[in-house]
Amino acid sequence: MSVAPGRSWRVTPGGAVSGTLTVPGDKSISHRALMLGALAEGRTHISGFLAGEDCLATARALQALGVRIEWPAETEVRVHGVGPAGLKGAPHPLDMGNAGTAMRLMMGLLAPQPFDSTLVGDESLMRRPMERVAVPLQMMGARIQTHQGRPPVQIRGTPHLRAIHYSLPVASAQVKSAVLLAGLAAAGRTQVTEPAPSRDHTERMLRAFGVEVLHAGRTLAMEGGQELCATTVAVPADFSSAAFFLVAGVLGAEQPLLLTNIGVNPTRTGLLELLLRMGADIRLQRRSGADERSAEPVADIEVRKSALRGITVPESLVPLSIDELPVFFIAAACARGETLVRGALELRVKESDRLAAMAAGLGVLGVEHQLLPDGLWIRGAEALGGGAVDSFGDHRIAMAFAVAALRARAPIEIADVANVATSFPGFADTARHAGLGLTAL
Ligand code: S3P
């Protein structure tokens, strides 16, 4: 029986997970495949595409800009590239829904166009900071206006941008990617220096589309005016979606739980390192040949129930596990001893304030914790309590607390879960298939 999408979930306490699971395609890579496919000459074929609300918002925006996109199957997409000068102004504001990545990358893509654009989003996105992208684009000559740093974002198209060397104040793949996308159309060599590595999907995919992107230390360099050639993109399963089942496996896989075809780009897999440091039994089997097809490393991951111990998270691993920290906090709540995360201020400006949202939910479950300005301190416990937890409309908070039920003594009810469809359509079914007692209410 399939679980109808509901506004809240009830998850029964305890139980075990096992079996073989697949999770949907990578969100970051799916957004980029659509955008680069649109700018390329020729037809790009994407397989393993994430047909979640966020990536569909990107697809709809590109369609409104005159790009023809076909869906031979739900996760197969054909993008008819229009080339660097082929986009047309949209007749209405582009609605990016809940998708921060879509809005920020589109700012870079739209800034050098010969037409004006306006970007809007849902209530959560309209609260999120956009100035971090507007600033470097303005340095390139773009004319972009935010509303007190937030959307709506108004872009006066400026076809003659100039290349800059931008040093990112925080490690952000979205800002880096927006500058690179604008740099494609700028005169001269665009350079971006990062304070710490962030996910590198844009660089990898630009190369797959035939663009030369040089990399030396923490600096990327790319000449403007290079053309993109259509290609095929095999999107691996999203490590960030697999993360919920990695933690579920560590907490409750009496029999092994196998996750297949997962993207294991080292700029994404900080959670693996963190769980291994806590004592988790996780084994990777690299899939050979996958790198060539997707420009991304791919592996099957096997996980077994493990006794975890608390750790102090090195700040260098924070950008590499940024989206996985909500579910990591659940692992920490079930570990022996204390766990400390600092340097995670970025969590406060995601789809929700994830530090506050996780602290509130952990409080409901009776977990001893302290909310810090840039992190969270947690003392792990043998078992968690139950109760009613608010996801604050944030997909990753909702899924993290569903996993927590494996170690709870009473049911956990999670409110406001509709946005799980932004990144993980079918999560409820996959969770039930794995063994979680999840019912949509
Ligand atoms: C993303 C980058 C990250 C991440 C987000 C997706 C991307 O944000 O949190 O979910 O696809 O580029 P930052 O750019 O703020 O690090």
PDB file of C-alpha atoms in Angstrom, residues 91-316:
ATOM      1  CA  PRO A  91       6.545  37.194 -19.672  1.00  0.00           C
ATOM      2  CA  HIS A  92       6.154  36.864 -15.866  1.00  0.00           C
ATOM      3  CA  PRO A  93       8.261  36.616 -12.680  1.00  0.00           C
ATOM      4  CA  LEU A  94      10.019  33.273 -12.387  1.00  0.00           C
ATOM      5  CA  ASP A  95       8.760  31.329  -9.369  1.00  0.00           C
ATOM      6  CA  MET A  96      11.565  29.245  -7.878  1.00  0.00           C
ATOM      7  CA  GLY A  97       9.290  27.717  -5.203  1.00  0.00           C
ATOM      8  CA  ASN A  98      11.286  26.508  -2.183  1.00  0.00           C
ATOM      9  CA  ALA A  99      14.559  26.187  -4.117  1.00  0.00           C
ATOM     10  CA  GLY A 100      17.415  28.398  -2.911  1.00  0.00           C
ATOM     11  CA  THR A 101      19.865  26.718  -5.282  1.00  0.00           C
ATOM     12  CA  ALA A 102      17.606  27.403  -8.251  1.00  0.00           C
ATOM     13  CA  MET A 103      17.210  31.078  -7.391  1.00  0.00           C
ATOM     14  CA  ARG A 104      20.894  31.726  -6.711  1.00  0.00           C
ATOM     15  CA  LEU A 105      22.186  29.890  -9.769  1.00  0.00           C
ATOM     16  CA  MET A 106      19.546  31.531 -11.975  1.00  0.00           C
ATOM     17  CA  MET A 107      20.782  34.940 -10.792  1.00  0.00           C
ATOM     18  CA  GLY A 108      24.189  34.118 -12.320  1.00  0.00           C
ATOM     19  CA  LEU A 109      22.624  32.722 -15.465  1.00  0.00           C
ATOM     20  CA  LEU A 110      20.239  35.665 -15.981  1.00  0.00           C
ATOM     21  CA  ALA A 111      22.519  38.594 -15.064  1.00  0.00           C
ATOM     22  CA  PRO A 112      24.299  38.653 -18.462  1.00  0.00           C
ATOM     23  CA  GLN A 113      21.146  38.217 -20.578  1.00  0.00           C
ATOM     24  CA  PRO A 114      19.875  41.029 -22.835  1.00  0.00           C
ATOM     25  CA  PHE A 115      16.456  41.050 -21.068  1.00  0.00           C
ATOM     26  CA  ASP A 116      15.162  41.782 -17.562  1.00  0.00           C
ATOM     27  CA  SER A 117      13.982  39.104 -15.117  1.00  0.00           C
ATOM     28  CA  THR A 118      12.336  38.872 -11.700  1.00  0.00           C
ATOM     29  CA  LEU A 119      12.787  35.927  -9.354  1.00  0.00           C
ATOM     30  CA  VAL A 120      10.328  35.070  -6.585  1.00  0.00           C
ATOM     31  CA  GLY A 121       9.667  32.028  -4.388  1.00  0.00           C
ATOM     32  CA  ASP A 122       7.571  30.567  -1.600  1.00  0.00           C
ATOM     33  CA  GLU A 123       7.345  32.027   1.900  1.00  0.00           C
ATOM     34  CA  SER A 124      10.573  30.336   3.048  1.00  0.00           C
ATOM     35  CA  LEU A 125      12.572  31.344  -0.022  1.00  0.00           C
ATOM     36  CA  MET A 126      11.333  34.945   0.200  1.00  0.00           C
ATOM     37  CA  ARG A 127      13.068  35.141   3.617  1.00  0.00           C
ATOM     38  CA  ARG A 128      16.448  33.814   2.451  1.00  0.00           C
ATOM     39  CA  PRO A 129      19.554  35.951   1.837  1.00  0.00           C
ATOM     40  CA  MET A 130      20.307  36.744  -1.821  1.00  0.00           C
ATOM     41  CA  GLU A 131      22.749  39.620  -1.344  1.00  0.00           C
ATOM     42  CA  ARG A 132      25.621  37.124  -1.082  1.00  0.00           C
ATOM     43  CA  VAL A 133      25.065  36.400  -4.788  1.00  0.00           C
ATOM     44  CA  ALA A 134      24.054  39.919  -5.834  1.00  0.00           C
ATOM     45  CA  VAL A 135      27.318  41.422  -4.477  1.00  0.00           C
ATOM     46  CA  PRO A 136      29.824  39.547  -6.698  1.00  0.00           C
ATOM     47  CA  LEU A 137      27.507  39.823  -9.706  1.00  0.00           C
ATOM     48  CA  GLN A 138      27.286  43.597  -9.174  1.00  0.00           C
ATOM     49  CA  MET A 139      31.108  43.665  -9.073  1.00  0.00           C
ATOM     50  CA  MET A 140      30.953  42.102 -12.551  1.00  0.00           C
ATOM     51  CA  GLY A 141      28.722  44.967 -13.686  1.00  0.00           C
ATOM     52  CA  ALA A 142      25.360  43.267 -13.226  1.00  0.00           C
ATOM     53  CA  ARG A 143      22.338  45.347 -12.261  1.00  0.00           C
ATOM     54  CA  ILE A 144      20.551  43.372  -9.580  1.00  0.00           C
ATOM     55  CA  GLN A 145      18.234  44.555  -6.851  1.00  0.00           C
ATOM     56  CA  THR A 146      17.019  42.599  -3.866  1.00  0.00           C
ATOM     57  CA  HIS A 147      14.397  43.672  -1.339  1.00  0.00           C
ATOM     58  CA  GLN A 148      16.511  44.341   1.776  1.00  0.00           C
ATOM     59  CA  GLY A 149      18.798  41.499   0.779  1.00  0.00           C
ATOM     60  CA  ARG A 150      15.945  39.066   0.066  1.00  0.00           C
ATOM     61  CA  PRO A 151      13.739  38.187  -2.908  1.00  0.00           C
ATOM     62  CA  PRO A 152      12.094  39.372  -5.051  1.00  0.00           C
ATOM     63  CA  VAL A 153      15.304  39.646  -7.050  1.00  0.00           C
ATOM     64  CA  GLN A 154      15.102  42.116  -9.918  1.00  0.00           C
ATOM     65  CA  ILE A 155      17.648  41.681 -12.671  1.00  0.00           C
ATOM     66  CA  ARG A 156      18.218  44.300 -15.354  1.00  0.00           C
ATOM     67  CA  GLY A 157      19.905  42.248 -18.064  1.00  0.00           C
ATOM     68  CA  THR A 158      23.465  43.479 -18.770  1.00  0.00           C
ATOM     69  CA  PRO A 159      25.096  41.623 -21.669  1.00  0.00           C
ATOM     70  CA  HIS A 160      28.575  43.086 -21.119  1.00  0.00           C
ATOM     71  CA  LEU A 161      29.714  41.754 -17.770  1.00  0.00           C
ATOM     72  CA  ARG A 162      33.420  41.829 -16.883  1.00  0.00           C
ATOM     73  CA  ALA A 163      35.326  38.986 -15.314  1.00  0.00           C
ATOM     74  CA  ILE A 164      36.433  39.377 -11.682  1.00  0.00           C
ATOM     75  CA  HIS A 165      38.505  37.518  -9.134  1.00  0.00           C
ATOM     76  CA  TYR A 166      36.114  36.932  -6.250  1.00  0.00           C
ATOM     77  CA  SER A 167      37.148  35.647  -2.830  1.00  0.00           C
ATOM     78  CA  LEU A 168      34.103  34.046  -1.228  1.00  0.00           C
ATOM     79  CA  PRO A 169      33.544  35.263   2.350  1.00  0.00           C
ATOM     80  CA  VAL A 170      31.891  31.882   3.221  1.00  0.00           C
ATOM     81  CA  ALA A 171      32.237  28.492   1.554  1.00  0.00           C
ATOM     82  CA  SER A 172      29.136  28.432  -0.659  1.00  0.00           C
ATOM     83  CA  ALA A 173      28.717  26.342  -3.770  1.00  0.00           C
ATOM     84  CA  GLN A 174      25.708  28.401  -4.765  1.00  0.00           C
ATOM     85  CA  VAL A 175      27.604  31.687  -4.754  1.00  0.00           C
ATOM     86  CA  LYS A 176      30.591  30.082  -6.501  1.00  0.00           C
ATOM     87  CA  SER A 177      28.301  28.595  -9.135  1.00  0.00           C
ATOM     88  CA  ALA A 178      26.420  31.851  -9.758  1.00  0.00           C
ATOM     89  CA  VAL A 179      29.721  33.667 -10.376  1.00  0.00           C
ATOM     90  CA  LEU A 180      30.898  30.912 -12.738  1.00  0.00           C
ATOM     91  CA  LEU A 181      27.597  30.948 -14.669  1.00  0.00           C
ATOM     92  CA  ALA A 182      27.816  34.726 -15.073  1.00  0.00           C
ATOM     93  CA  GLY A 183      31.516  34.341 -15.929  1.00  0.00           C
ATOM     94  CA  LEU A 184      30.638  32.153 -18.905  1.00  0.00           C
ATOM     95  CA  ALA A 185      29.254  35.285 -20.573  1.00  0.00           C
ATOM     96  CA  ALA A 186      31.790  37.793 -19.162  1.00  0.00           C
ATOM     97  CA  ALA A 187      34.802  39.247 -20.922  1.00  0.00           C
ATOM     98  CA  GLY A 188      38.047  37.845 -19.532  1.00  0.00           C
ATOM     99  CA  ARG A 189      39.064  35.291 -16.922  1.00  0.00           C
ATOM    100  CA  THR A 190      36.700  34.760 -13.988  1.00  0.00           C
ATOM    101  CA  GLN A 191      38.375  33.495 -10.828  1.00  0.00           C
ATOM    102  CA  VAL A 192      36.803  32.327  -7.591  1.00  0.00           C
ATOM    103  CA  THR A 193      38.730  31.588  -4.402  1.00  0.00           C
ATOM    104  CA  GLU A 194      37.016  29.609  -1.660  1.00  0.00           C
ATOM    105  CA  PRO A 195      37.857  29.800   2.068  1.00  0.00           C
ATOM    106  CA  ALA A 196      37.181  26.034   2.270  1.00  0.00           C
ATOM    107  CA  PRO A 197      36.069  23.478  -0.322  1.00  0.00           C
ATOM    108  CA  SER A 198      32.348  23.457  -1.149  1.00  0.00           C
ATOM    109  CA  ARG A 199      30.555  21.047  -3.481  1.00  0.00           C
ATOM    110  CA  ASP A 200      32.184  21.092  -6.909  1.00  0.00           C
ATOM    111  CA  HIS A 201      29.379  19.840  -9.172  1.00  0.00           C
ATOM    112  CA  THR A 202      29.348  22.995 -11.285  1.00  0.00           C
ATOM    113  CA  GLU A 203      33.045  22.740 -12.125  1.00  0.00           C
ATOM    114  CA  ARG A 204      32.766  19.040 -12.920  1.00  0.00           C
ATOM    115  CA  MET A 205      29.722  19.533 -15.100  1.00  0.00           C
ATOM    116  CA  LEU A 206      31.119  22.561 -16.936  1.00  0.00           C
ATOM    117  CA  ARG A 207      34.059  20.351 -17.917  1.00  0.00           C
ATOM    118  CA  ALA A 208      31.660  17.607 -19.036  1.00  0.00           C
ATOM    119  CA  PHE A 209      30.035  20.220 -21.328  1.00  0.00           C
ATOM    120  CA  GLY A 210      33.471  21.007 -22.790  1.00  0.00           C
ATOM    121  CA  VAL A 211      34.336  24.151 -20.818  1.00  0.00           C
ATOM    122  CA  GLU A 212      37.904  24.508 -19.555  1.00  0.00           C
ATOM    123  CA  VAL A 213      37.902  25.238 -15.838  1.00  0.00           C
ATOM    124  CA  LEU A 214      41.307  25.380 -14.158  1.00  0.00           C
ATOM    125  CA  HIS A 215      41.804  24.573 -10.511  1.00  0.00           C
ATOM    126  CA  ALA A 216      44.838  25.536  -8.427  1.00  0.00           C
ATOM    127  CA  GLY A 217      44.645  25.270  -4.647  1.00  0.00           C
ATOM    128  CA  ARG A 218      41.421  26.963  -3.565  1.00  0.00           C
ATOM    129  CA  THR A 219      41.092  29.018  -6.784  1.00  0.00           C
ATOM    130  CA  LEU A 220      39.095  28.216  -9.909  1.00  0.00           C
ATOM    131  CA  ALA A 221      39.692  30.032 -13.182  1.00  0.00           C
ATOM    132  CA  MET A 222      37.598  30.055 -16.351  1.00  0.00           C
ATOM    133  CA  GLU A 223      37.805  32.161 -19.513  1.00  0.00           C
ATOM    134  CA  GLY A 224      34.557  33.790 -20.580  1.00  0.00           C
ATOM    135  CA  GLY A 225      33.017  33.170 -23.989  1.00  0.00           C
ATOM    136  CA  GLN A 226      33.529  29.403 -24.044  1.00  0.00           C
ATOM    137  CA  GLU A 227      30.731  27.440 -25.654  1.00  0.00           C
ATOM    138  CA  LEU A 228      28.991  24.517 -24.029  1.00  0.00           C
ATOM    139  CA  CYS A 229      28.460  21.334 -26.043  1.00  0.00           C
ATOM    140  CA  ALA A 230      25.389  19.249 -25.236  1.00  0.00           C
ATOM    141  CA  THR A 231      26.161  15.943 -23.580  1.00  0.00           C
ATOM    142  CA  THR A 232      24.583  13.113 -21.614  1.00  0.00           C
ATOM    143  CA  VAL A 233      24.404  13.408 -17.838  1.00  0.00           C
ATOM    144  CA  ALA A 234      23.825  10.362 -15.618  1.00  0.00           C
ATOM    145  CA  VAL A 235      22.710  11.791 -12.287  1.00  0.00           C
ATOM    146  CA  PRO A 236      23.671   9.557  -9.351  1.00  0.00           C
ATOM    147  CA  ALA A 237      21.329   9.075  -6.377  1.00  0.00           C
ATOM    148  CA  ASP A 238      21.493  11.960  -3.924  1.00  0.00           C
ATOM    149  CA  PHE A 239      23.910  11.429  -1.027  1.00  0.00           C
ATOM    150  CA  SER A 240      21.854  13.954   0.951  1.00  0.00           C
ATOM    151  CA  SER A 241      18.754  11.759   0.588  1.00  0.00           C
ATOM    152  CA  ALA A 242      20.738   8.586   1.282  1.00  0.00           C
ATOM    153  CA  ALA A 243      21.962  10.292   4.486  1.00  0.00           C
ATOM    154  CA  PHE A 244      18.622   9.685   6.242  1.00  0.00           C
ATOM    155  CA  PHE A 245      18.948   5.956   5.619  1.00  0.00           C
ATOM    156  CA  LEU A 246      22.647   5.906   6.473  1.00  0.00           C
ATOM    157  CA  VAL A 247      21.721   7.177   9.925  1.00  0.00           C
ATOM    158  CA  ALA A 248      18.635   4.926  10.044  1.00  0.00           C
ATOM    159  CA  GLY A 249      20.933   1.977   9.271  1.00  0.00           C
ATOM    160  CA  VAL A 250      23.434   2.941  11.953  1.00  0.00           C
ATOM    161  CA  LEU A 251      20.574   3.227  14.475  1.00  0.00           C
ATOM    162  CA  GLY A 252      18.518   0.216  13.457  1.00  0.00           C
ATOM    163  CA  ALA A 253      19.904  -2.124  10.757  1.00  0.00           C
ATOM    164  CA  GLU A 254      20.088  -5.465  12.636  1.00  0.00           C
ATOM    165  CA  GLN A 255      20.496  -6.925   9.122  1.00  0.00           C
ATOM    166  CA  PRO A 256      22.576  -4.914   6.615  1.00  0.00           C
ATOM    167  CA  LEU A 257      20.942  -2.035   4.769  1.00  0.00           C
ATOM    168  CA  LEU A 258      22.281  -1.464   1.254  1.00  0.00           C
ATOM    169  CA  LEU A 259      21.964   1.891  -0.554  1.00  0.00           C
ATOM    170  CA  THR A 260      22.705   1.643  -4.249  1.00  0.00           C
ATOM    171  CA  ASN A 261      24.226   3.977  -6.852  1.00  0.00           C
ATOM    172  CA  ILE A 262      24.859   6.836  -4.429  1.00  0.00           C
ATOM    173  CA  GLY A 263      26.872   9.901  -5.461  1.00  0.00           C
ATOM    174  CA  VAL A 264      29.975   9.973  -3.252  1.00  0.00           C
ATOM    175  CA  ASN A 265      31.646  13.151  -4.434  1.00  0.00           C
ATOM    176  CA  PRO A 266      34.144  13.908  -1.634  1.00  0.00           C
ATOM    177  CA  THR A 267      32.828  17.484  -1.379  1.00  0.00           C
ATOM    178  CA  ARG A 268      29.503  15.977  -0.241  1.00  0.00           C
ATOM    179  CA  THR A 269      30.370  13.030   1.988  1.00  0.00           C
ATOM    180  CA  GLY A 270      31.435  14.730   5.231  1.00  0.00           C
ATOM    181  CA  LEU A 271      28.661  12.782   7.009  1.00  0.00           C
ATOM    182  CA  LEU A 272      30.396   9.482   6.174  1.00  0.00           C
ATOM    183  CA  GLU A 273      33.566  10.706   7.826  1.00  0.00           C
ATOM    184  CA  LEU A 274      31.616  11.930  10.873  1.00  0.00           C
ATOM    185  CA  LEU A 275      29.720   8.660  11.317  1.00  0.00           C
ATOM    186  CA  LEU A 276      32.924   6.622  10.890  1.00  0.00           C
ATOM    187  CA  ARG A 277      34.578   8.739  13.588  1.00  0.00           C
ATOM    188  CA  MET A 278      31.599   7.929  15.842  1.00  0.00           C
ATOM    189  CA  GLY A 279      32.215   4.210  15.314  1.00  0.00           C
ATOM    190  CA  ALA A 280      29.668   3.423  12.574  1.00  0.00           C
ATOM    191  CA  ASP A 281      29.936   0.247  10.498  1.00  0.00           C
ATOM    192  CA  ILE A 282      29.635   1.624   6.950  1.00  0.00           C
ATOM    193  CA  ARG A 283      31.249   0.047   3.884  1.00  0.00           C
ATOM    194  CA  LEU A 284      31.573   1.529   0.411  1.00  0.00           C
ATOM    195  CA  GLN A 285      31.804  -0.394  -2.820  1.00  0.00           C
ATOM    196  CA  ARG A 286      32.826   1.980  -5.616  1.00  0.00           C
ATOM    197  CA  ARG A 287      31.014   1.484  -8.924  1.00  0.00           C
ATOM    198  CA  SER A 288      33.578   1.503 -11.667  1.00  0.00           C
ATOM    199  CA  GLY A 289      32.805   3.340 -14.857  1.00  0.00           C
ATOM    200  CA  ALA A 290      30.290   5.623 -13.171  1.00  0.00           C
ATOM    201  CA  ASP A 291      32.752   8.537 -13.030  1.00  0.00           C
ATOM    202  CA  GLU A 292      33.019   8.664 -16.778  1.00  0.00           C
ATOM    203  CA  ARG A 293      29.285   8.717 -17.325  1.00  0.00           C
ATOM    204  CA  SER A 294      28.331  11.281 -14.698  1.00  0.00           C
ATOM    205  CA  ALA A 295      31.635  13.077 -14.033  1.00  0.00           C
ATOM    206  CA  GLU A 296      30.814  12.104 -10.453  1.00  0.00           C
ATOM    207  CA  PRO A 297      32.020   9.183  -8.308  1.00  0.00           C
ATOM    208  CA  VAL A 298      29.313   6.664  -7.405  1.00  0.00           C
ATOM    209  CA  ALA A 299      29.193   3.809  -4.870  1.00  0.00           C
ATOM    210  CA  ASP A 300      26.938   1.290  -3.162  1.00  0.00           C
ATOM    211  CA  ILE A 301      26.938   1.822   0.597  1.00  0.00           C
ATOM    212  CA  GLU A 302      26.260  -0.915   3.157  1.00  0.00           C
ATOM    213  CA  VAL A 303      25.450   0.046   6.718  1.00  0.00           C
ATOM    214  CA  ARG A 304      24.854  -1.942   9.917  1.00  0.00           C
ATOM    215  CA  LYS A 305      23.583  -1.031  13.362  1.00  0.00           C
ATOM    216  CA  SER A 306      26.486   0.352  15.364  1.00  0.00           C
ATOM    217  CA  ALA A 307      27.222   1.656  18.857  1.00  0.00           C
ATOM    218  CA  LEU A 308      28.025   5.333  18.373  1.00  0.00           C
ATOM    219  CA  ARG A 309      30.155   7.611  20.536  1.00  0.00           C
ATOM    220  CA  GLY A 310      29.881  11.398  20.592  1.00  0.00           C
ATOM    221  CA  ILE A 311      32.501  13.513  18.829  1.00  0.00           C
ATOM    222  CA  THR A 312      33.624  17.086  18.373  1.00  0.00           C
ATOM    223  CA  VAL A 313      33.028  17.864  14.716  1.00  0.00           C
ATOM    224  CA  PRO A 314      36.030  19.504  13.007  1.00  0.00           C
ATOM    225  CA  GLU A 315      34.896  22.788  11.460  1.00  0.00           C
ATOM    226  CA  SER A 316      36.527  21.767   8.178  1.00  0.00           C
TER     227      SER A 316
END
